[in-house]
XYZ file of C-alpha atoms in Angstrom:
255
model
C 32.637 -16.491 11.757
C 29.996 -18.920 10.672
C 26.682 -18.667 11.856
C 24.803 -21.913 12.746
C 20.964 -21.577 12.489
C 19.054 -22.702 15.447
C 16.072 -25.273 15.649
C 13.505 -22.693 15.011
C 15.173 -21.234 11.974
C 15.825 -24.619 10.454
C 12.064 -25.636 10.861
C 11.059 -22.250 9.462
C 13.224 -22.749 6.193
C 12.047 -26.363 5.706
C 8.471 -25.292 5.885
C 9.127 -22.468 3.308
C 10.507 -25.028 0.823
C 8.101 -27.765 1.527
C 4.931 -25.504 1.494
C 5.934 -23.626 -1.553
C 3.471 -25.378 -3.671
C 0.628 -23.854 -1.476
C 2.136 -20.320 -2.414
C 1.764 -21.254 -5.971
C -1.841 -22.369 -5.546
C -2.672 -18.667 -4.026
C -0.919 -17.128 -7.022
C -2.962 -18.991 -9.193
C -6.178 -17.944 -7.276
C -5.313 -14.404 -7.570
C -4.669 -14.722 -11.358
C -8.032 -16.020 -11.776
C -9.653 -12.999 -10.488
C -10.981 -10.242 -12.918
C -8.232 -8.274 -14.384
C -7.263 -5.005 -13.101
C -5.413 -2.311 -15.078
C -2.124 -1.830 -13.645
C 0.595 0.927 -14.478
C 3.864 -0.256 -12.886
C 6.921 2.119 -12.800
C 10.319 0.574 -11.645
C 12.850 3.164 -10.318
C 16.129 2.983 -8.626
C 15.972 3.611 -4.950
C 17.727 6.371 -2.947
C 18.327 6.291 0.891
C 17.177 9.846 1.220
C 13.790 9.340 -0.643
C 12.968 5.724 0.269
C 13.813 5.524 4.144
C 10.962 4.127 6.175
C 9.331 6.134 8.834
C 11.016 5.916 12.132
C 9.739 3.587 14.762
C 9.313 5.791 17.578
C 8.422 3.302 20.198
C 11.079 0.534 18.995
C 11.116 -2.771 21.047
C 13.165 -5.826 21.186
C 10.406 -7.551 19.052
C 10.742 -5.546 15.933
C 12.055 -6.744 12.817
C 13.013 -3.434 10.914
C 14.404 -3.100 7.573
C 18.050 -3.057 8.903
C 17.448 -6.478 10.108
C 16.492 -7.958 6.721
C 18.245 -9.473 3.705
C 18.554 -8.392 0.123
C 17.406 -5.124 -1.576
C 14.928 -2.849 0.075
C 11.734 -2.244 -1.933
C 9.893 0.990 -1.365
C 6.396 0.482 -3.131
C 3.436 2.503 -3.592
C 0.102 0.980 -4.589
C -2.308 3.989 -5.809
C -5.990 4.018 -6.673
C -8.105 7.231 -7.542
C -11.666 6.550 -6.239
C -14.474 8.421 -7.774
C -17.858 9.145 -6.259
C -17.157 7.401 -2.875
C -19.970 7.331 -0.347
C -17.192 7.205 2.341
C -14.632 9.740 3.125
C -11.160 8.964 4.207
C -11.990 8.711 7.877
C -14.855 6.552 7.358
C -13.071 4.135 4.752
C -9.902 3.697 6.908
C -12.108 2.973 9.907
C -13.971 0.209 7.897
C -10.653 -1.341 7.051
C -9.014 -1.008 10.524
C -12.275 -2.638 12.018
C -11.823 -5.697 9.567
C -8.870 -5.787 7.184
C -10.155 -8.896 5.637
C -12.881 -7.094 3.838
C -10.331 -5.928 1.478
C -8.105 -9.261 1.211
C -8.470 -11.895 -1.510
C -10.161 -14.837 0.357
C -7.917 -18.036 0.520
C -4.854 -15.714 -0.205
C -4.314 -13.669 3.021
C -6.003 -13.333 6.255
C -5.414 -10.689 9.137
C -5.907 -12.323 12.453
C -6.011 -9.695 15.214
C -4.736 -10.530 18.586
C -6.491 -9.626 21.699
C -9.699 -7.586 22.024
C -11.245 -7.284 18.628
C -14.140 -5.144 19.652
C -12.373 -1.903 20.549
C -11.311 0.500 17.923
C -7.620 -0.118 16.219
C -4.886 1.471 18.274
C -1.201 1.812 18.296
C 0.191 -1.259 20.044
C -2.407 -3.446 18.688
C -0.990 -6.701 16.857
C -2.060 -9.051 13.999
C -0.850 -12.237 12.620
C -0.891 -12.087 8.737
C -1.840 -15.430 7.494
C -0.996 -16.519 3.940
C -0.894 -19.882 1.978
C 2.519 -21.454 2.555
C 4.924 -20.398 5.359
C 4.054 -16.645 4.761
C 2.322 -16.080 8.186
C 3.799 -13.199 10.204
C 3.233 -11.012 13.192
C 2.941 -7.090 12.837
C 2.167 -4.435 15.382
C 0.372 -1.086 14.795
C 3.013 1.766 14.988
C 0.957 4.634 13.794
C -2.826 5.649 13.589
C -4.118 8.849 12.205
C -7.777 9.974 11.939
C -8.497 13.006 9.964
C -11.224 14.220 7.804
C -8.670 14.742 4.847
C -6.474 11.889 5.595
C -6.683 8.861 7.735
C -4.264 5.975 7.987
C -2.631 3.179 9.760
C 0.753 1.841 9.684
C 2.124 -1.641 10.633
C 5.517 -2.921 11.633
C 6.965 -6.527 11.248
C 7.819 -8.371 14.403
C 10.530 -11.159 14.941
C 9.656 -14.157 12.874
C 7.999 -12.367 10.115
C 8.942 -13.501 6.424
C 9.537 -9.676 5.727
C 11.345 -6.936 7.789
C 9.848 -3.475 7.297
C 6.641 -1.398 7.505
C 3.424 -1.178 5.562
C 0.965 1.912 5.639
C -2.694 1.898 4.482
C -4.065 5.557 4.008
C -6.972 7.350 2.265
C -6.789 10.991 1.338
C -9.348 13.617 0.023
C -8.518 14.782 -3.429
C -11.454 16.718 -3.987
C -15.261 16.802 -2.959
C -15.874 13.651 -5.090
C -12.766 11.962 -5.260
C -10.215 10.255 -2.857
C -7.030 8.367 -3.068
C -6.388 4.985 -1.426
C -2.740 4.191 -1.225
C -0.692 1.377 0.268
C 2.952 1.978 0.951
C 5.612 -0.589 1.881
C 9.250 -0.436 2.697
C 10.622 -4.102 3.103
C 13.353 -6.342 2.805
C 13.275 -10.294 2.995
C 13.279 -11.379 6.521
C 15.977 -14.100 6.252
C 18.257 -15.542 3.731
C 15.865 -18.323 2.312
C 13.067 -15.712 2.238
C 15.363 -13.615 0.062
C 15.785 -16.450 -2.377
C 11.977 -17.091 -2.513
C 11.039 -13.422 -2.780
C 13.642 -11.756 -4.741
C 15.320 -14.502 -6.745
C 12.285 -17.071 -7.425
C 9.864 -14.310 -7.152
C 6.870 -16.165 -5.789
C 6.115 -14.398 -2.631
C 6.942 -11.079 -4.274
C 4.237 -11.725 -7.044
C 1.658 -12.819 -4.487
C 2.114 -9.780 -2.526
C 2.209 -7.377 -5.744
C -1.126 -8.904 -6.842
C -2.537 -8.878 -3.216
C -2.023 -5.095 -2.651
C -3.384 -4.372 -6.249
C -6.581 -6.162 -5.504
C -6.662 -4.708 -2.052
C -6.772 -1.015 -3.634
C -9.609 -2.147 -5.807
C -11.475 -3.706 -3.017
C -11.164 -0.550 -0.847
C -12.568 1.413 -3.665
C -15.643 -0.946 -3.773
C -16.025 -0.659 0.003
C -16.057 3.078 -0.187
C -19.061 2.958 -2.593
C -17.085 4.302 -5.460
C -14.821 2.883 -8.337
C -11.352 3.108 -9.500
C -11.645 3.583 -13.169
C -8.031 4.225 -13.858
C -6.712 0.785 -12.054
C -3.915 0.810 -9.764
C -0.683 2.643 -10.194
C 2.462 1.124 -8.729
C 5.806 2.624 -8.175
C 8.542 0.184 -6.915
C 11.873 1.836 -6.061
C 14.555 -0.886 -5.387
C 17.400 0.238 -3.216
C 20.478 -2.118 -3.079
C 21.579 -2.573 0.531
C 24.888 -1.715 0.922
C 26.723 -0.273 3.982
C 26.344 3.210 2.544
C 22.635 2.818 1.838
C 22.019 1.442 5.321
C 23.685 4.283 6.854
C 21.701 6.726 4.713
C 18.347 5.086 5.558
C 19.288 5.174 9.268
C 20.079 8.845 8.989
C 16.867 9.883 7.165
C 14.776 7.860 9.422
C 16.307 9.376 12.448
C 15.817 13.040 10.850
C 12.042 12.444 10.789
C 11.621 13.239 14.475
């Protein structure tokens, strides 16, 4: 059976093609930033190790990895922060209050939906805006607030260019060192996004550089520094029926 795209999908894909140059401008803006030492490991994915956390309050607007296209990338961006003035709880609270403090200006902006004066909580939503047709809605699906580890996790909603989740977390390693980590579990949101993200690589490179610099900016916000740069691990899982079944089973087993 051939699936005929609706007007909304046709418009979205047309915008993705016609506004692609704006994405290239954003990439050039990131490349113009001071260099960051990056160590990048690429590994084969595994359904047991790379399954995203289960969405405990799933609703009809969610766009989970199972709804995506192409391979699933499980990525971690990790920075060791020395001599921070803020601990994990305070640093994550600063980011939760205004994510844009850690974003590259002109490349990404988090617009919170609703009352921005109250503390971030599960159920809150953002629209993530990037140059080109990369805007996408997300919702908060988890928020932890501890002295040793604090975090919040976002899940993509219908219409996002990706399908998956992302977590921002800070953990205490010892009295004068913390770790800031971004973890993503994502696939392309539709077939054309799969082309732009996985084959042309433009969106993937923008996102990669954005999260690298987010880690560095989080270190600065903490009052510390990341002398070792950013360590990135990419685990790529080819999406087969067997992989899909394994991911679903592992996610369900987390409850």
